[in-house]
Tab-separated table of C-alpha atoms and ligand atoms in Angstrom:
chain	number	residue	atom	x	y	z
A	171	MET	CA	38.193	39.860	72.141
A	172	THR	CA	36.491	39.677	68.750
A	173	GLU	CA	33.845	36.942	68.675
A	174	PHE	CA	33.787	34.094	66.125
A	175	ILE	CA	30.416	33.905	64.366
A	176	SER	CA	28.998	31.862	61.508
A	177	ILE	CA	27.847	33.519	58.295
A	178	ARG	CA	24.246	32.552	59.006
A	179	ASP	CA	24.303	34.685	62.150
A	180	CYS	CA	25.334	37.893	60.370
A	181	ALA	CA	21.962	39.552	60.962
A	182	LYS	CA	22.663	39.603	64.711
A	183	HIS	CA	26.020	41.332	64.249
A	184	VAL	CA	25.429	44.196	61.815
A	185	ASP	CA	28.117	46.891	62.150
A	186	GLU	CA	30.084	44.767	64.626
A	187	GLU	CA	33.608	43.475	64.201
A	188	VAL	CA	33.621	39.648	64.027
A	189	LYS	CA	35.856	36.708	63.098
A	190	MET	CA	34.901	33.803	60.876
A	191	HIS	CA	36.282	30.423	59.810
A	192	VAL	CA	35.779	30.405	56.045
A	193	TRP	CA	36.735	28.963	52.665
A	194	LEU	CA	37.097	30.883	49.433
A	195	THR	CA	34.688	29.859	46.671
A	196	ASP	CA	35.642	32.564	44.186
A	197	LYS	CA	37.602	35.799	43.910
A	198	ARG	CA	37.459	38.919	41.774
A	199	SER	CA	39.731	41.925	42.050
A	200	SER	CA	39.804	45.352	40.494
A	201	GLY	CA	42.974	47.181	41.501
A	202	LYS	CA	42.545	48.397	45.022
A	203	ILE	CA	39.645	46.178	45.942
A	204	ILE	CA	39.290	42.393	46.117
A	205	PHE	CA	35.919	40.662	46.332
A	206	LEU	CA	36.097	37.305	48.105
A	207	GLN	CA	33.198	34.896	47.795
A	208	LEU	CA	33.239	33.075	51.104
A	209	ARG	CA	31.463	30.103	52.617
A	210	ASP	CA	31.553	28.493	56.027
A	211	GLY	CA	29.039	25.670	55.718
A	212	THR	CA	26.137	27.792	56.974
A	213	ALA	CA	25.839	30.205	54.024
A	214	PHE	CA	27.701	31.971	51.247
A	215	PHE	CA	28.508	35.668	51.209
A	216	GLN	CA	30.991	38.270	50.078
A	217	GLY	CA	34.024	39.665	51.859
A	218	VAL	CA	35.432	42.940	50.561
A	219	VAL	CA	39.144	43.688	51.005
A	220	ARG	CA	40.124	47.315	50.343
A	221	LYS	CA	43.774	48.111	49.975
A	222	ASN	CA	43.459	51.185	52.159
A	223	ASP	CA	41.741	49.308	55.017
A	224	VAL	CA	44.175	46.427	55.553
A	225	SER	CA	47.898	45.851	56.034
A	226	GLU	CA	50.075	45.334	52.987
A	227	GLU	CA	50.596	41.682	53.979
A	228	ALA	CA	46.875	41.073	54.348
A	229	PHE	CA	46.159	42.613	50.955
A	230	ALA	CA	48.920	40.511	49.344
A	231	ALA	CA	47.558	37.397	51.063
A	232	ALA	CA	44.054	38.103	49.767
A	233	LYS	CA	45.436	38.603	46.292
A	234	SER	CA	47.245	35.255	46.344
A	235	LEU	CA	44.223	33.181	47.453
A	236	HIS	CA	43.248	30.153	45.398
A	237	GLN	CA	39.793	28.636	45.231
A	238	GLU	CA	38.976	26.663	48.422
A	239	ALA	CA	41.736	28.334	50.449
A	240	SER	CA	40.814	28.156	54.126
A	241	MET	CA	41.306	31.130	56.404
A	242	ILE	CA	40.250	33.111	59.419
A	243	VAL	CA	38.859	36.498	58.459
A	244	THR	CA	38.230	39.477	60.683
A	245	GLY	CA	35.928	42.271	59.585
A	246	THR	CA	32.763	44.271	60.044
A	247	VAL	CA	29.357	42.972	58.977
A	248	HIS	CA	27.373	45.292	56.705
A	249	LYS	CA	23.925	45.065	55.185
A	250	ASP	CA	24.080	44.407	51.454
A	251	GLU	CA	20.693	44.625	49.775
A	252	ARG	CA	22.049	43.542	46.383
A	253	SER	CA	23.090	40.030	47.439
A	254	LYS	CA	20.787	37.048	47.915
A	255	PHE	CA	22.184	36.672	51.374
A	256	GLY	CA	21.707	40.299	52.432
A	257	PHE	CA	25.036	40.940	54.190
A	258	GLU	CA	28.701	41.314	53.390
A	259	LEU	CA	31.923	41.598	55.349
A	260	GLN	CA	34.267	44.554	55.235
A	261	VAL	CA	37.499	42.613	55.793
A	262	SER	CA	40.112	44.131	58.116
A	263	ASN	CA	42.449	41.140	58.356
A	264	LEU	CA	42.869	37.571	57.191
A	265	GLU	CA	44.972	34.639	58.327
A	266	VAL	CA	45.437	31.987	55.641
A	267	ILE	CA	45.403	28.387	56.888
A	268	SER	CA	45.660	26.414	53.647
A	269	ASN	CA	46.052	27.720	50.102
A	270	ARG	CA	46.813	25.316	47.294
A	271	GLU	CA	46.316	25.724	43.582
A	272	GLY	CA	44.341	23.434	41.295
A	273	TYR	CA	40.872	22.929	42.822
A	274	PRO	CA	39.174	20.897	40.110
A	275	ILE	CA	35.651	22.338	40.262
A	276	GLY	CA	35.529	25.771	38.699
A	277	ASN	CA	32.721	28.139	37.931
A	278	LYS	CA	32.279	26.845	34.411
A	279	GLU	CA	29.684	24.206	33.617
A	280	HIS	CA	30.809	20.670	34.448
A	281	GLY	CA	29.137	17.475	33.268
A	282	ILE	CA	27.237	15.428	35.831
A	283	ASP	CA	29.706	12.509	35.680
A	284	PHE	CA	32.627	14.816	36.414
A	285	LEU	CA	30.716	16.335	39.322
A	286	LEU	CA	29.724	12.942	40.725
A	287	ASP	CA	33.332	11.712	40.410
A	288	HIS	CA	34.251	14.742	42.527
A	289	ARG	CA	31.314	14.450	44.895
A	290	HIS	CA	33.698	14.678	47.886
A	291	LEU	CA	34.469	18.247	46.755
A	292	TRP	CA	31.288	19.100	44.862
A	293	LEU	CA	29.328	18.974	48.141
A	294	ARG	CA	30.945	22.333	48.993
A	295	SER	CA	29.189	24.087	46.111
A	296	ARG	CA	26.019	26.136	46.467
A	297	ARG	CA	23.565	23.706	44.941
A	298	PRO	CA	24.528	20.579	46.925
A	299	PHE	CA	24.865	22.795	49.993
A	300	ALA	CA	21.270	23.979	49.623
A	301	ILE	CA	19.961	20.463	49.027
A	302	MET	CA	21.785	19.003	52.035
A	303	GLN	CA	20.573	21.812	54.300
A	304	ILE	CA	17.012	21.048	53.206
A	305	ARG	CA	17.665	17.339	53.752
A	306	ASN	CA	18.758	18.213	57.279
A	307	THR	CA	15.608	20.263	57.906
A	308	LEU	CA	13.451	17.405	56.625
A	309	PHE	CA	15.257	14.918	58.851
A	310	LYS	CA	14.793	17.039	61.961
A	311	ALA	CA	11.211	17.897	61.023
A	312	THR	CA	10.441	14.190	60.667
A	313	VAL	CA	11.868	13.339	64.068
A	314	ASP	CA	10.061	16.321	65.669
A	315	PHE	CA	6.756	15.449	64.031
A	316	PHE	CA	6.748	11.869	65.277
A	317	GLU	CA	7.955	12.896	68.704
A	318	LYS	CA	4.988	15.310	68.966
A	319	GLU	CA	2.644	12.548	67.805
A	320	GLY	CA	3.883	10.234	70.553
A	321	PHE	CA	5.975	7.851	68.460
A	322	VAL	CA	9.101	5.991	69.567
A	323	LYS	CA	12.106	5.861	67.226
A	324	PHE	CA	12.766	2.155	66.711
A	325	ASP	CA	15.694	0.768	64.729
A	326	ALA	CA	15.336	-2.129	62.326
A	327	PRO	CA	18.328	-4.326	61.464
A	328	ILE	CA	20.119	-4.090	58.137
A	329	PHE	CA	21.417	-7.670	57.813
A	330	MET	CA	18.445	-9.857	57.004
A	331	HIS	CA	18.178	-13.605	57.180
A	332	SER	CA	15.378	-13.691	54.628
A	333	ALA	CA	13.699	-11.564	52.033
A	334	PRO	CA	10.471	-10.101	53.411
A	335	GLU	CA	9.084	-8.745	50.147
A	336	GLY	CA	10.452	-11.353	47.731
A	337	THR	CA	13.991	-11.935	46.552
A	338	THR	CA	14.067	-9.758	43.478
A	339	GLU	CA	16.019	-6.547	43.964
A	340	LEU	CA	17.834	-7.935	47.015
A	341	PHE	CA	21.517	-7.507	47.679
A	342	HIS	CA	23.004	-10.785	48.727
A	343	THR	CA	25.966	-10.991	51.056
A	344	GLU	CA	27.884	-13.630	52.999
A	345	TYR	CA	27.311	-13.739	56.717
A	346	PHE	CA	29.923	-16.096	58.191
A	347	ASP	CA	28.718	-19.465	56.938
A	348	HIS	CA	25.194	-18.267	56.033
A	349	ASP	CA	23.664	-16.258	53.273
A	350	ALA	CA	22.248	-12.885	54.210
A	351	TYR	CA	20.576	-9.962	52.499
A	352	LEU	CA	20.702	-6.230	52.998
A	353	SER	CA	17.411	-4.824	54.227
A	354	GLN	CA	15.033	-3.510	51.576
A	355	SER	CA	12.568	-2.319	54.230
A	356	GLY	CA	12.405	-2.256	58.016
A	357	GLN	CA	8.661	-2.731	58.028
A	358	LEU	CA	8.252	-6.229	59.460
A	359	TYR	CA	10.490	-5.228	62.365
A	360	GLY	CA	8.519	-1.997	62.649
A	361	GLU	CA	5.422	-4.132	63.207
A	362	VAL	CA	7.227	-5.807	66.105
A	363	GLY	CA	7.903	-2.322	67.482
A	364	ALA	CA	4.260	-1.282	67.129
A	365	GLU	CA	3.090	-4.218	69.270
A	366	ALA	CA	5.753	-3.410	71.855
A	367	PHE	CA	5.506	0.399	71.941
A	368	GLY	CA	2.220	1.305	70.207
A	369	LYS	CA	3.517	3.793	67.663
A	370	ILE	CA	7.041	3.668	66.252
A	371	PHE	CA	9.033	4.861	63.298
A	372	THR	CA	12.209	3.498	61.790
A	373	PHE	CA	14.584	5.717	59.821
A	374	GLY	CA	17.649	4.326	58.147
A	375	PRO	CA	19.294	3.138	54.950
A	376	THR	CA	17.641	0.464	52.834
A	377	PHE	CA	19.008	-1.336	49.814
A	378	ARG	CA	17.574	-2.458	46.522
A	379	ALA	CA	19.441	-4.036	43.661
A	380	GLU	CA	17.602	-1.908	41.124
A	381	PRO	CA	19.131	-2.640	37.762
A	382	SER	CA	17.215	0.299	36.356
A	383	LYS	CA	18.814	3.608	35.543
A	384	THR	CA	15.932	5.922	36.281
A	385	ARG	CA	15.675	9.343	37.865
A	386	ARG	CA	13.896	7.881	40.877
A	387	HIS	CA	15.988	4.880	41.883
A	388	LEU	CA	19.027	4.527	44.078
A	389	THR	CA	20.447	1.196	45.225
A	390	GLU	CA	20.961	2.652	48.721
A	391	PHE	CA	18.323	5.060	49.974
A	392	TRP	CA	16.934	6.210	53.287
A	393	MET	CA	13.487	5.122	54.292
A	394	MET	CA	11.364	6.293	57.186
A	395	GLU	CA	8.716	3.767	58.185
A	396	PRO	CA	6.082	4.484	60.839
A	397	GLU	CA	3.968	1.643	62.157
A	398	MET	CA	0.909	2.225	64.328
A	399	ALA	CA	-0.898	-0.352	66.487
A	400	TRP	CA	-4.671	0.113	66.791
A	401	MET	CA	-4.764	2.287	63.699
A	402	HIS	CA	-6.848	1.718	60.585
A	403	GLN	CA	-5.897	2.818	57.107
A	404	ASP	CA	-8.062	5.989	57.059
A	405	GLU	CA	-6.377	7.348	60.176
A	406	SER	CA	-3.016	6.448	58.697
A	407	LEU	CA	-3.862	8.559	55.642
A	408	ASP	CA	-4.751	11.478	57.940
A	409	LEU	CA	-1.406	11.041	59.673
A	410	GLN	CA	0.490	10.926	56.355
A	411	GLU	CA	-1.209	14.141	55.269
A	412	ARG	CA	-0.381	15.928	58.538
A	413	PHE	CA	3.179	14.658	58.275
A	414	LEU	CA	3.826	15.962	54.757
A	415	ALA	CA	2.134	19.282	55.543
A	416	TYR	CA	4.324	19.675	58.627
A	417	ILE	CA	7.698	18.864	57.099
A	418	THR	CA	6.994	21.042	54.049
A	419	LYS	CA	6.050	23.947	56.319
A	420	GLN	CA	9.332	23.504	58.190
A	421	VAL	CA	11.280	23.841	54.934
A	422	LEU	CA	9.310	26.984	54.039
A	423	ASP	CA	9.980	28.424	57.495
A	424	LYS	CA	13.685	27.561	57.664
A	425	ASN	CA	15.067	27.296	54.143
A	426	GLN	CA	13.997	30.315	52.105
A	427	TYR	CA	17.666	31.079	51.444
A	428	GLU	CA	18.388	27.516	50.262
A	429	LEU	CA	15.259	27.449	48.080
A	430	SER	CA	16.404	30.682	46.476
A	431	LEU	CA	19.891	29.219	45.833
A	432	LEU	CA	18.127	26.360	44.026
A	433	GLY	CA	15.793	28.663	42.132
A	434	ARG	CA	12.884	26.691	43.634
A	435	ASP	CA	9.646	28.695	43.787
A	436	PRO	CA	8.498	28.329	47.405
A	437	GLU	CA	4.896	29.085	46.427
A	438	LYS	CA	4.747	25.724	44.637
A	439	LEU	CA	5.139	24.089	48.042
A	440	ARG	CA	2.580	26.243	49.842
A	441	PRO	CA	-0.546	24.166	48.956
A	442	THR	CA	1.035	21.091	50.581
A	443	THR	CA	1.106	22.857	53.951
A	444	GLU	CA	-2.708	23.192	53.805
A	445	GLY	CA	-3.372	19.439	53.778
A	446	ASN	CA	-6.609	18.401	52.003
A	447	PHE	CA	-4.899	15.756	49.871
A	448	VAL	CA	-7.143	14.116	47.290
A	449	ARG	CA	-7.784	10.386	47.831
A	450	LEU	CA	-8.063	8.998	44.339
A	451	ASP	CA	-9.247	5.417	43.906
A	452	TYR	CA	-6.914	3.226	41.843
A	453	GLY	CA	-9.823	2.674	39.416
A	454	GLU	CA	-10.240	6.431	38.918
A	455	ALA	CA	-6.532	6.770	38.215
A	456	VAL	CA	-6.858	4.003	35.611
A	457	LYS	CA	-9.705	5.957	34.008
A	458	MET	CA	-7.586	9.115	33.875
A	459	LEU	CA	-4.898	7.221	31.968
A	460	GLN	CA	-7.405	5.622	29.599
A	461	GLU	CA	-9.059	8.967	28.898
A	462	ASP	CA	-5.620	10.261	27.950
A	463	GLY	CA	-5.473	7.496	25.353
A	464	ARG	CA	-2.988	5.318	27.219
A	465	ASP	CA	-2.963	1.544	26.890
A	466	PHE	CA	-3.648	0.712	30.527
A	467	LYS	CA	-5.952	-1.941	32.043
A	468	TRP	CA	-7.324	-2.374	35.556
A	469	GLY	CA	-4.690	-4.539	37.302
A	470	ASP	CA	-1.646	-3.007	35.616
A	471	ASP	CA	0.973	-1.330	37.757
A	472	PHE	CA	1.762	2.314	37.055
A	473	GLY	CA	5.000	3.005	35.278
A	474	ALA	CA	6.948	6.184	35.890
A	475	PRO	CA	5.386	7.981	32.875
A	476	ASP	CA	1.867	7.052	34.082
A	477	GLU	CA	2.567	8.398	37.555
A	478	ALA	CA	4.141	11.522	36.090
A	479	PHE	CA	1.071	12.168	33.936
A	480	ILE	CA	-1.360	11.801	36.851
A	481	SER	CA	0.810	13.726	39.263
A	482	GLU	CA	1.068	16.705	36.926
A	483	GLN	CA	-2.673	17.301	37.476
A	484	PHE	CA	-2.226	18.127	41.184
A	485	ASP	CA	-0.789	21.073	43.104
A	486	ARG	CA	0.020	19.061	46.235
A	487	PRO	CA	0.635	15.410	47.135
A	488	PHE	CA	-2.329	13.054	46.762
A	489	PHE	CA	-3.188	9.457	47.533
A	490	ILE	CA	-3.972	6.668	45.135
A	491	VAL	CA	-5.891	4.177	47.269
A	492	ASN	CA	-6.907	0.524	47.032
A	493	TYR	CA	-4.538	-0.992	44.485
A	494	PRO	CA	-5.219	-4.481	43.103
A	495	THR	CA	-3.839	-7.237	45.324
A	496	SER	CA	-1.871	-8.669	42.399
A	497	ILE	CA	0.579	-5.729	42.336
A	498	LYS	CA	1.153	-5.255	46.081
A	499	PRO	CA	2.881	-7.346	48.787
A	500	PHE	CA	1.335	-10.165	50.821
A	501	TYR	CA	1.137	-8.477	54.245
A	502	MET	CA	-1.560	-5.970	53.292
A	503	LYS	CA	-5.150	-6.264	54.517
A	504	LYS	CA	-7.768	-6.949	51.882
A	505	ASN	CA	-10.387	-4.283	51.271
A	506	PRO	CA	-13.661	-5.710	52.687
A	507	GLU	CA	-15.618	-3.773	50.038
A	508	ASN	CA	-13.591	-5.231	47.176
A	509	PRO	CA	-11.341	-8.177	48.015
A	510	LYS	CA	-9.545	-7.800	44.689
A	511	THR	CA	-7.935	-4.729	46.277
A	512	TYR	CA	-5.978	-3.984	49.422
A	513	LEU	CA	-6.522	-1.264	52.033
A	514	CYS	CA	-3.420	0.469	50.832
A	515	ALA	CA	-2.268	3.780	49.394
A	516	ASP	CA	0.653	5.347	47.651
A	517	VAL	CA	1.343	9.049	47.982
A	518	LEU	CA	2.338	10.746	44.753
A	519	ALA	CA	4.048	14.123	44.756
A	520	PRO	CA	2.847	16.793	42.316
A	521	GLU	CA	4.741	18.364	39.399
A	522	GLY	CA	5.316	14.963	37.816
A	523	TYR	CA	7.334	13.490	40.703
A	524	GLY	CA	5.174	10.424	41.306
A	525	GLU	CA	5.429	8.013	44.244
A	526	ILE	CA	7.120	9.285	47.390
A	527	MET	CA	5.409	7.110	50.030
A	528	GLY	CA	3.498	3.858	50.199
A	529	GLY	CA	1.677	2.003	52.936
A	530	SER	CA	-1.302	-0.024	54.041
A	531	GLU	CA	-3.312	-1.494	56.818
A	532	ARG	CA	-1.658	-4.821	57.679
A	533	GLU	CA	-3.418	-8.161	57.754
A	534	SER	CA	-3.764	-8.913	61.450
A	535	ASP	CA	-5.578	-12.275	61.262
A	536	TYR	CA	-3.271	-15.253	61.689
A	537	ASP	CA	-5.023	-17.623	59.275
A	538	ILE	CA	-5.560	-15.072	56.509
A	539	LEU	CA	-1.975	-13.844	56.727
A	540	LYS	CA	-0.672	-17.410	56.616
A	541	GLN	CA	-2.724	-18.023	53.515
A	542	GLN	CA	-1.440	-14.829	51.882
A	543	ILE	CA	2.159	-15.888	52.598
A	544	GLU	CA	1.411	-19.239	50.947
A	545	GLU	CA	-0.268	-17.618	47.932
A	546	ALA	CA	2.752	-15.352	47.485
A	547	GLY	CA	4.923	-18.478	47.257
A	548	LEU	CA	7.133	-17.451	50.182
A	549	THR	CA	8.901	-19.806	52.604
A	550	MET	CA	6.627	-20.129	55.646
A	551	SER	CA	9.452	-20.859	58.094
A	552	ASP	CA	11.029	-17.464	57.299
A	553	TYR	CA	7.878	-15.824	58.662
A	554	ASP	CA	7.439	-17.809	61.832
A	555	TRP	CA	8.503	-14.947	64.097
A	556	TYR	CA	6.372	-12.519	62.071
A	557	LEU	CA	3.349	-14.794	62.498
A	558	ASP	CA	3.914	-14.683	66.273
A	559	LEU	CA	2.731	-11.068	66.090
A	560	ARG	CA	-0.636	-12.490	64.951
A	561	ARG	CA	-0.569	-15.404	67.374
A	562	TYR	CA	-0.200	-13.240	70.479
A	563	GLY	CA	-2.092	-9.999	71.034
A	564	SER	CA	-2.704	-9.211	67.375
A	565	VAL	CA	-4.366	-5.836	66.782
A	566	PRO	CA	-5.396	-3.824	63.736
A	567	HIS	CA	-2.386	-1.836	62.614
A	568	SER	CA	-1.175	0.268	59.717
A	569	GLY	CA	2.013	1.829	58.496
A	570	PHE	CA	3.794	3.394	55.597
A	571	GLY	CA	7.235	4.085	54.189
A	572	MET	CA	8.661	7.354	52.941
A	573	GLY	CA	11.459	7.369	50.401
A	574	PHE	CA	13.539	10.203	51.861
A	575	GLU	CA	15.456	11.072	48.676
A	576	ARG	CA	12.235	11.057	46.656
A	577	VAL	CA	10.731	13.632	49.022
A	578	ILE	CA	13.886	15.769	48.880
A	579	ALA	CA	13.959	15.562	45.068
A	580	TRP	CA	10.392	16.870	44.891
A	581	ILE	CA	10.818	19.608	47.539
A	582	CYS	CA	14.019	20.834	45.835
A	583	LYS	CA	12.685	20.153	42.313
A	584	LEU	CA	15.674	18.005	41.333
A	585	ASP	CA	15.912	16.161	38.037
A	586	HIS	CA	17.306	13.049	39.711
A	587	VAL	CA	17.371	11.538	43.212
A	588	ARG	CA	21.165	11.170	42.992
A	589	GLU	CA	21.519	14.781	44.118
A	590	ALA	CA	19.357	14.209	47.201
A	591	ILE	CA	21.880	12.059	49.107
A	592	PRO	CA	25.502	12.959	49.941
A	593	PHE	CA	27.030	9.901	48.246
A	594	PRO	CA	24.630	8.350	45.751
A	595	ARG	CA	24.830	4.629	45.106
A	596	MET	CA	23.490	3.509	41.753
A	597	MET	CA	24.004	0.635	39.378
A	598	ASN	CA	26.974	2.395	37.783
A	599	ARG	CA	28.269	4.308	40.798
A	600	LEU	CA	29.944	3.113	43.992
A	601	GLU	CA	32.525	5.892	44.402
A	602	PRO	CA	33.547	8.172	46.006
B	258	4AD	O1	6.885	1.291	48.124
B	258	4AD	P1	7.962	0.617	48.902
B	258	4AD	O2	8.662	-0.510	48.272
B	258	4AD	O3	7.289	0.189	50.261
B	258	4AD	C1	7.887	-0.502	51.272
B	258	4AD	O4	9.047	-0.846	51.293
B	258	4AD	C2	6.978	-0.729	52.453
B	258	4AD	N1	7.558	-1.782	53.277
B	258	4AD	C3	6.789	0.566	53.207
B	258	4AD	C4	5.921	0.404	54.429
B	258	4AD	O5	4.723	0.271	54.310
B	258	4AD	N2	6.506	0.448	55.617
B	258	4AD	O6	9.052	1.699	49.320
B	258	4AD	C5	8.662	2.830	50.088
B	258	4AD	C6	9.153	4.107	49.456
B	258	4AD	C7	8.583	4.358	48.054
B	258	4AD	O7	7.349	5.005	48.143
B	258	4AD	C8	9.645	5.248	47.438
B	258	4AD	O8	9.426	6.592	47.821
B	258	4AD	C9	10.918	4.775	48.094
B	258	4AD	O9	10.558	4.040	49.247
B	258	4AD	N3	11.738	3.949	47.209
B	258	4AD	C10	12.908	4.324	46.665
B	258	4AD	N4	13.595	5.478	46.743
B	258	4AD	C11	14.775	5.570	46.073
B	258	4AD	N5	15.303	4.555	45.358
B	258	4AD	C12	14.657	3.364	45.271
B	258	4AD	N6	15.212	2.361	44.590
B	258	4AD	C13	13.398	3.220	45.936
B	258	4AD	N7	12.509	2.216	46.059
B	258	4AD	C14	11.518	2.667	46.846
B	259	MG	MG1	5.711	1.446	46.547
């Protein structure tokens, strides 16, 4: 019996007869020959139907196919040097499963709003396909990396009783007869995990009521947050560097085809796999902006254009370390060499992408942390359980958070993070 294979496995079946479950993305015919552009979720390639090689019914069926028709095709795999994919199928038979006219996404240019309104269908196209395959590689690479490093995957809750990093940007919801919020970060729960399991990472959706319409903000995005007991900030930076080098290498190893569909030059990602990320002091970054003639003072927070300017000067991700305490959250540990700054770092991606990760060493002293909660004007009783982590068996610990869509946007060189997630949620978009 002829074996069913996926398009991605063509290389293992050259000159063999195979069957495939496919959809039609496009069709072109010239008399006695019909070219079918096919996809099956693993890749895109061409099926060729020659009038002389198939039954009359099969040829008629091929001729009548509409875009996104689903079918089972039988044929022989051939090498095809001219195509990006490298193989094509000489079709010997096809069985049509569904074939309806009127698929709304054609091969002409569509506006982004039209495409996002049809996201449930648009995801079948080449570009979203390539991005989601790379997203999948990055997800698996992340899990593999932390597994190898001895971390435990630890899940933080999404319903929150209080607002760990302040109430701005929080989604409020009703929770029976209480108020609740959707999680903006799993970090404080990650710290619980670190004291229970040593090294953990959380990975799940987080929510921020960002009223901004920028290229870098979603209201629902995925964050991966490692937290490491007994680890100081410098070692955390080493870990972050190894992590980004590893996941980027995985994309280069596994997704050359997808990068080529996106027109993304893989060589731009190569330096990242070498590590050696610059650790730029916040003060030096301020100087870079001032030397460029920008109106920026020590203590200001970087805006997107500032980050873009700095990040264009690098060929791989880099750290900006030791930000002023006034622009970072209360749980960070003060820098003993300059208590106006924290032992913290953001990672900025090159090519103008800006911040993709942020983290710090955490304050592990009960009294200092309590004071920092007070100074931040937060409600002490909300943090009673969190303070228990400092009451009992407190240890130095560090962690960071990766914005998954931000990393994908940089790796794939997207203009906007909305393309990095299957169903983007933004201020003006909640459907489909
Ligand atoms: O810098 P943030 O706010 O840091 C935290 O939430 C810490 N609790 C992380 C930690 O130390 N465990 O967010 C972390 C990352 C940012 O660097 C950015 O990449 C991403 O999350 N991010 C967003 N991504 C998409 N849309 C948004 N609205 C985002 N806000 C933050
Ligand atoms: Mg940040």
